[in-house]
Each structure stands twice: as C-alpha cells, then as structure tokens.
JSON list of C-alpha atoms in Angstrom, two decimals:
[
{"chain": "P", "resi": 1, "resn": "MET", "atom": "CA", "xyz": [-48.27, 13.43, -41.40]},
{"chain": "P", "resi": 2, "resn": "GLU", "atom": "CA", "xyz": [-45.29, 15.76, -41.26]},
{"chain": "P", "resi": 3, "resn": "ARG", "atom": "CA", "xyz": [-42.17, 14.39, -42.92]},
{"chain": "P", "resi": 4, "resn": "PHE", "atom": "CA", "xyz": [-38.81, 14.49, -41.21]},
{"chain": "P", "resi": 5, "resn": "ASN", "atom": "CA", "xyz": [-37.34, 17.39, -43.15]},
{"chain": "P", "resi": 6, "resn": "PHE", "atom": "CA", "xyz": [-33.81, 16.95, -41.78]},
{"chain": "P", "resi": 7, "resn": "LYS", "atom": "CA", "xyz": [-33.50, 13.91, -44.07]},
{"chain": "P", "resi": 8, "resn": "GLN", "atom": "CA", "xyz": [-33.55, 16.31, -47.03]},
{"chain": "P", "resi": 9, "resn": "LEU", "atom": "CA", "xyz": [-30.30, 17.94, -45.88]},
{"chain": "P", "resi": 10, "resn": "ASN", "atom": "CA", "xyz": [-27.17, 16.66, -47.63]},
{"chain": "P", "resi": 11, "resn": "VAL", "atom": "CA", "xyz": [-25.11, 17.62, -44.58]},
{"chain": "P", "resi": 12, "resn": "TRP", "atom": "CA", "xyz": [-27.19, 15.27, -42.42]},
{"chain": "P", "resi": 13, "resn": "HIS", "atom": "CA", "xyz": [-26.46, 12.37, -44.80]},
{"chain": "P", "resi": 14, "resn": "LYS", "atom": "CA", "xyz": [-22.74, 13.23, -44.87]},
{"chain": "P", "resi": 15, "resn": "ALA", "atom": "CA", "xyz": [-22.72, 13.39, -41.06]},
{"chain": "P", "resi": 16, "resn": "MET", "atom": "CA", "xyz": [-24.44, 10.00, -40.86]},
{"chain": "P", "resi": 17, "resn": "ASP", "atom": "CA", "xyz": [-21.73, 8.53, -43.12]},
{"chain": "P", "resi": 18, "resn": "PHE", "atom": "CA", "xyz": [-19.02, 10.12, -40.95]},
{"chain": "P", "resi": 19, "resn": "THR", "atom": "CA", "xyz": [-20.59, 8.55, -37.86]},
{"chain": "P", "resi": 20, "resn": "ASP", "atom": "CA", "xyz": [-20.72, 5.15, -39.56]},
{"chain": "P", "resi": 21, "resn": "HIS", "atom": "CA", "xyz": [-17.00, 5.40, -40.36]},
{"chain": "P", "resi": 22, "resn": "CYS", "atom": "CA", "xyz": [-16.22, 6.35, -36.76]},
{"chain": "P", "resi": 23, "resn": "PHE", "atom": "CA", "xyz": [-18.22, 3.38, -35.49]},
{"chain": "P", "resi": 24, "resn": "ASP", "atom": "CA", "xyz": [-16.26, 1.12, -37.86]},
{"chain": "P", "resi": 25, "resn": "ILE", "atom": "CA", "xyz": [-13.12, 2.31, -36.08]},
{"chain": "P", "resi": 26, "resn": "THR", "atom": "CA", "xyz": [-14.44, 1.92, -32.54]},
{"chain": "P", "resi": 27, "resn": "GLU", "atom": "CA", "xyz": [-15.57, -1.65, -33.22]},
{"chain": "P", "resi": 28, "resn": "LYS", "atom": "CA", "xyz": [-11.92, -2.63, -33.80]},
{"chain": "P", "resi": 29, "resn": "ILE", "atom": "CA", "xyz": [-10.31, -0.91, -30.81]},
{"chain": "P", "resi": 30, "resn": "LYS", "atom": "CA", "xyz": [-9.76, -3.00, -27.71]},
{"chain": "P", "resi": 31, "resn": "GLY", "atom": "CA", "xyz": [-9.54, -1.15, -24.42]},
{"chain": "P", "resi": 32, "resn": "HIS", "atom": "CA", "xyz": [-9.62, 2.62, -23.93]},
{"chain": "P", "resi": 33, "resn": "TYR", "atom": "CA", "xyz": [-13.36, 2.33, -23.47]},
{"chain": "P", "resi": 34, "resn": "ARG", "atom": "CA", "xyz": [-13.84, 5.93, -22.41]},
{"chain": "P", "resi": 35, "resn": "LEU", "atom": "CA", "xyz": [-12.29, 7.28, -25.61]},
{"chain": "P", "resi": 36, "resn": "VAL", "atom": "CA", "xyz": [-14.17, 4.74, -27.71]},
{"chain": "P", "resi": 37, "resn": "GLU", "atom": "CA", "xyz": [-17.44, 5.84, -26.10]},
{"chain": "P", "resi": 38, "resn": "GLN", "atom": "CA", "xyz": [-16.46, 9.48, -26.53]},
{"chain": "P", "resi": 39, "resn": "LEU", "atom": "CA", "xyz": [-15.87, 9.04, -30.27]},
{"chain": "P", "resi": 40, "resn": "GLU", "atom": "CA", "xyz": [-19.16, 7.22, -30.67]},
{"chain": "P", "resi": 41, "resn": "ALA", "atom": "CA", "xyz": [-21.07, 9.86, -28.72]},
{"chain": "P", "resi": 42, "resn": "ALA", "atom": "CA", "xyz": [-19.39, 12.86, -30.35]},
{"chain": "P", "resi": 43, "resn": "SER", "atom": "CA", "xyz": [-19.66, 11.56, -33.92]},
{"chain": "P", "resi": 44, "resn": "ALA", "atom": "CA", "xyz": [-23.31, 10.57, -33.39]},
{"chain": "P", "resi": 45, "resn": "SER", "atom": "CA", "xyz": [-24.01, 14.05, -32.02]},
{"chain": "P", "resi": 46, "resn": "VAL", "atom": "CA", "xyz": [-23.13, 15.62, -35.38]},
{"chain": "P", "resi": 47, "resn": "PRO", "atom": "CA", "xyz": [-26.21, 14.35, -37.29]},
{"chain": "P", "resi": 48, "resn": "GLN", "atom": "CA", "xyz": [-28.33, 14.29, -34.12]},
{"chain": "P", "resi": 49, "resn": "ASN", "atom": "CA", "xyz": [-27.86, 18.01, -33.56]},
{"chain": "P", "resi": 50, "resn": "ILE", "atom": "CA", "xyz": [-28.59, 18.76, -37.21]},
{"chain": "P", "resi": 51, "resn": "ALA", "atom": "CA", "xyz": [-31.84, 16.80, -36.92]},
{"chain": "P", "resi": 52, "resn": "GLU", "atom": "CA", "xyz": [-32.81, 18.33, -33.58]},
{"chain": "P", "resi": 53, "resn": "GLY", "atom": "CA", "xyz": [-32.13, 21.85, -34.80]},
{"chain": "P", "resi": 54, "resn": "LYS", "atom": "CA", "xyz": [-34.13, 21.27, -37.98]},
{"chain": "P", "resi": 55, "resn": "GLY", "atom": "CA", "xyz": [-37.03, 20.11, -35.81]},
{"chain": "P", "resi": 56, "resn": "ARG", "atom": "CA", "xyz": [-37.10, 23.41, -33.92]},
{"chain": "P", "resi": 57, "resn": "ASN", "atom": "CA", "xyz": [-39.47, 26.15, -34.98]},
{"chain": "P", "resi": 58, "resn": "SER", "atom": "CA", "xyz": [-36.99, 28.92, -35.58]},
{"chain": "P", "resi": 59, "resn": "ASN", "atom": "CA", "xyz": [-33.87, 29.67, -37.56]},
{"chain": "P", "resi": 60, "resn": "LYS", "atom": "CA", "xyz": [-32.24, 30.94, -34.37]},
{"chain": "P", "resi": 61, "resn": "ASP", "atom": "CA", "xyz": [-32.64, 27.54, -32.70]},
{"chain": "P", "resi": 62, "resn": "PHE", "atom": "CA", "xyz": [-31.57, 25.72, -35.87]},
{"chain": "P", "resi": 63, "resn": "VAL", "atom": "CA", "xyz": [-28.36, 27.77, -36.01]},
{"chain": "P", "resi": 64, "resn": "LYS", "atom": "CA", "xyz": [-27.67, 27.08, -32.33]},
{"chain": "P", "resi": 65, "resn": "PHE", "atom": "CA", "xyz": [-27.86, 23.33, -32.97]},
{"chain": "P", "resi": 66, "resn": "LEU", "atom": "CA", "xyz": [-25.72, 23.64, -36.10]},
{"chain": "P", "resi": 67, "resn": "TYR", "atom": "CA", "xyz": [-23.05, 25.20, -33.88]},
{"chain": "P", "resi": 68, "resn": "TYR", "atom": "CA", "xyz": [-23.42, 22.26, -31.47]},
{"chain": "P", "resi": 69, "resn": "SER", "atom": "CA", "xyz": [-22.97, 19.94, -34.42]},
{"chain": "P", "resi": 70, "resn": "ARG", "atom": "CA", "xyz": [-19.77, 21.76, -35.39]},
{"chain": "P", "resi": 71, "resn": "GLY", "atom": "CA", "xyz": [-18.46, 21.39, -31.86]},
{"chain": "P", "resi": 72, "resn": "SER", "atom": "CA", "xyz": [-19.15, 17.67, -31.89]},
{"chain": "P", "resi": 73, "resn": "LEU", "atom": "CA", "xyz": [-17.35, 17.39, -35.22]},
{"chain": "P", "resi": 74, "resn": "PHE", "atom": "CA", "xyz": [-14.24, 19.01, -33.74]},
{"chain": "P", "resi": 75, "resn": "GLU", "atom": "CA", "xyz": [-14.50, 16.78, -30.68]},
{"chain": "P", "resi": 76, "resn": "SER", "atom": "CA", "xyz": [-14.70, 13.70, -32.91]},
{"chain": "P", "resi": 77, "resn": "LEU", "atom": "CA", "xyz": [-11.62, 14.78, -34.83]},
{"chain": "P", "resi": 78, "resn": "THR", "atom": "CA", "xyz": [-9.65, 15.29, -31.64]},
{"chain": "P", "resi": 79, "resn": "VAL", "atom": "CA", "xyz": [-10.31, 11.71, -30.55]},
{"chain": "P", "resi": 80, "resn": "LEU", "atom": "CA", "xyz": [-9.39, 10.50, -34.04]},
{"chain": "P", "resi": 81, "resn": "TYR", "atom": "CA", "xyz": [-6.10, 12.42, -33.80]},
{"chain": "P", "resi": 82, "resn": "LEU", "atom": "CA", "xyz": [-5.41, 10.71, -30.47]},
{"chain": "P", "resi": 83, "resn": "PHE", "atom": "CA", "xyz": [-6.17, 7.32, -32.00]},
{"chain": "P", "resi": 84, "resn": "GLN", "atom": "CA", "xyz": [-3.82, 8.02, -34.90]},
{"chain": "P", "resi": 85, "resn": "ARG", "atom": "CA", "xyz": [-1.05, 9.16, -32.53]},
{"chain": "P", "resi": 86, "resn": "ARG", "atom": "CA", "xyz": [-1.43, 5.88, -30.65]},
{"chain": "P", "resi": 87, "resn": "ASN", "atom": "CA", "xyz": [-1.43, 3.94, -33.96]},
{"chain": "P", "resi": 88, "resn": "TYR", "atom": "CA", "xyz": [-4.98, 2.67, -33.47]},
{"chain": "P", "resi": 89, "resn": "ILE", "atom": "CA", "xyz": [-5.83, 4.04, -36.92]},
{"chain": "P", "resi": 90, "resn": "SER", "atom": "CA", "xyz": [-3.61, 4.67, -39.91]},
{"chain": "P", "resi": 91, "resn": "ASN", "atom": "CA", "xyz": [-2.63, 8.10, -41.13]},
{"chain": "P", "resi": 92, "resn": "GLU", "atom": "CA", "xyz": [-4.46, 7.32, -44.38]},
{"chain": "P", "resi": 93, "resn": "LYS", "atom": "CA", "xyz": [-7.68, 6.63, -42.49]},
{"chain": "P", "resi": 94, "resn": "LEU", "atom": "CA", "xyz": [-7.26, 9.85, -40.52]},
{"chain": "P", "resi": 95, "resn": "VAL", "atom": "CA", "xyz": [-6.68, 11.87, -43.69]},
{"chain": "P", "resi": 96, "resn": "LYS", "atom": "CA", "xyz": [-9.85, 10.40, -45.23]},
{"chain": "P", "resi": 97, "resn": "LEU", "atom": "CA", "xyz": [-11.96, 11.17, -42.15]},
{"chain": "P", "resi": 98, "resn": "GLU", "atom": "CA", "xyz": [-10.43, 14.62, -41.85]},
{"chain": "P", "resi": 99, "resn": "GLY", "atom": "CA", "xyz": [-11.43, 15.32, -45.47]},
{"chain": "P", "resi": 100, "resn": "ASP", "atom": "CA", "xyz": [-14.96, 14.10, -44.78]},
{"chain": "P", "resi": 101, "resn": "ALA", "atom": "CA", "xyz": [-15.12, 16.27, -41.66]},
{"chain": "P", "resi": 102, "resn": "PHE", "atom": "CA", "xyz": [-13.90, 19.31, -43.57]},
{"chain": "P", "resi": 103, "resn": "GLU", "atom": "CA", "xyz": [-16.64, 18.81, -46.16]},
{"chain": "P", "resi": 104, "resn": "ILE", "atom": "CA", "xyz": [-19.23, 18.59, -43.37]},
{"chain": "P", "resi": 105, "resn": "LEU", "atom": "CA", "xyz": [-17.75, 21.70, -41.73]},
{"chain": "P", "resi": 106, "resn": "LYS", "atom": "CA", "xyz": [-18.08, 23.69, -44.97]},
{"chain": "P", "resi": 107, "resn": "MET", "atom": "CA", "xyz": [-21.69, 22.56, -45.34]},
{"chain": "P", "resi": 108, "resn": "LEU", "atom": "CA", "xyz": [-22.50, 23.47, -41.73]},
{"chain": "P", "resi": 109, "resn": "ASN", "atom": "CA", "xyz": [-20.86, 26.88, -42.14]},
{"chain": "P", "resi": 110, "resn": "ALA", "atom": "CA", "xyz": [-22.86, 27.54, -45.32]},
{"chain": "P", "resi": 111, "resn": "LEU", "atom": "CA", "xyz": [-26.10, 26.56, -43.58]},
{"chain": "P", "resi": 112, "resn": "ILE", "atom": "CA", "xyz": [-25.29, 28.75, -40.60]},
{"chain": "P", "resi": 113, "resn": "SER", "atom": "CA", "xyz": [-24.53, 31.72, -42.87]},
{"chain": "P", "resi": 114, "resn": "SER", "atom": "CA", "xyz": [-27.75, 31.23, -44.83]},
{"chain": "P", "resi": 115, "resn": "LYS", "atom": "CA", "xyz": [-29.90, 31.20, -41.67]},
{"chain": "P", "resi": 116, "resn": "GLN", "atom": "CA", "xyz": [-28.45, 34.26, -39.94]}
]
C-alpha cells in the first residue's frame, strides 16, 4: 500500500496547525457567516492543496498546487486582517497567526524553488 507522502512534509503539518487556529477563531464569531465560511475554506485549502499537489505525478503539478496553497494563505490572512479591524480578534492573535503564515510562506517558497 502506498503511504500518503504529503504527511512527511513539515509545511503540511504547519498548515494543518494554522487551519486549526483559524477554526478556533471562527467558532467564536457570531454572524458574518460568509466571512467565517471564507476563512474556514481558505485556511483549509492551504494543507489541502499541498496534499493534492504531492499526490500528482509531476513536479510541475506539485508546484502549481503549492502556488494555489500560497494564494489560499494570503486569502486567509486578508480575512484575519478584516476580523482584527472589526475587533473580532485581538492584535496579539493576528500577530501570532501572521508569524505562523510567514513561516508557512517561507517553507512553500523553498519547496517551489527546489522543484523548479
């Protein structure tokens, strides 16, 4: 049986943690359902795209999905910025998630560079 090799990627684990933290936030927000759903979908897309790309049979496809993952990361951050501006999350929480996202971004960029 073939193992799921995406689970060996540290960036996938970091992205899963980031998604968990985003879900912790959305569970506490009342109303603004569209933005809550958007954050959940975008943050979940980060590790999902890493996994899907890793499951493809070529580096070219893997890189394409890593770029999708990056886009979802930026989308997630934008919703988090909106939540912070509306005082749904604290500045401290935003700074922590922004740091986590930056670490994921660096890892994605390194993977992209190594596969091109």
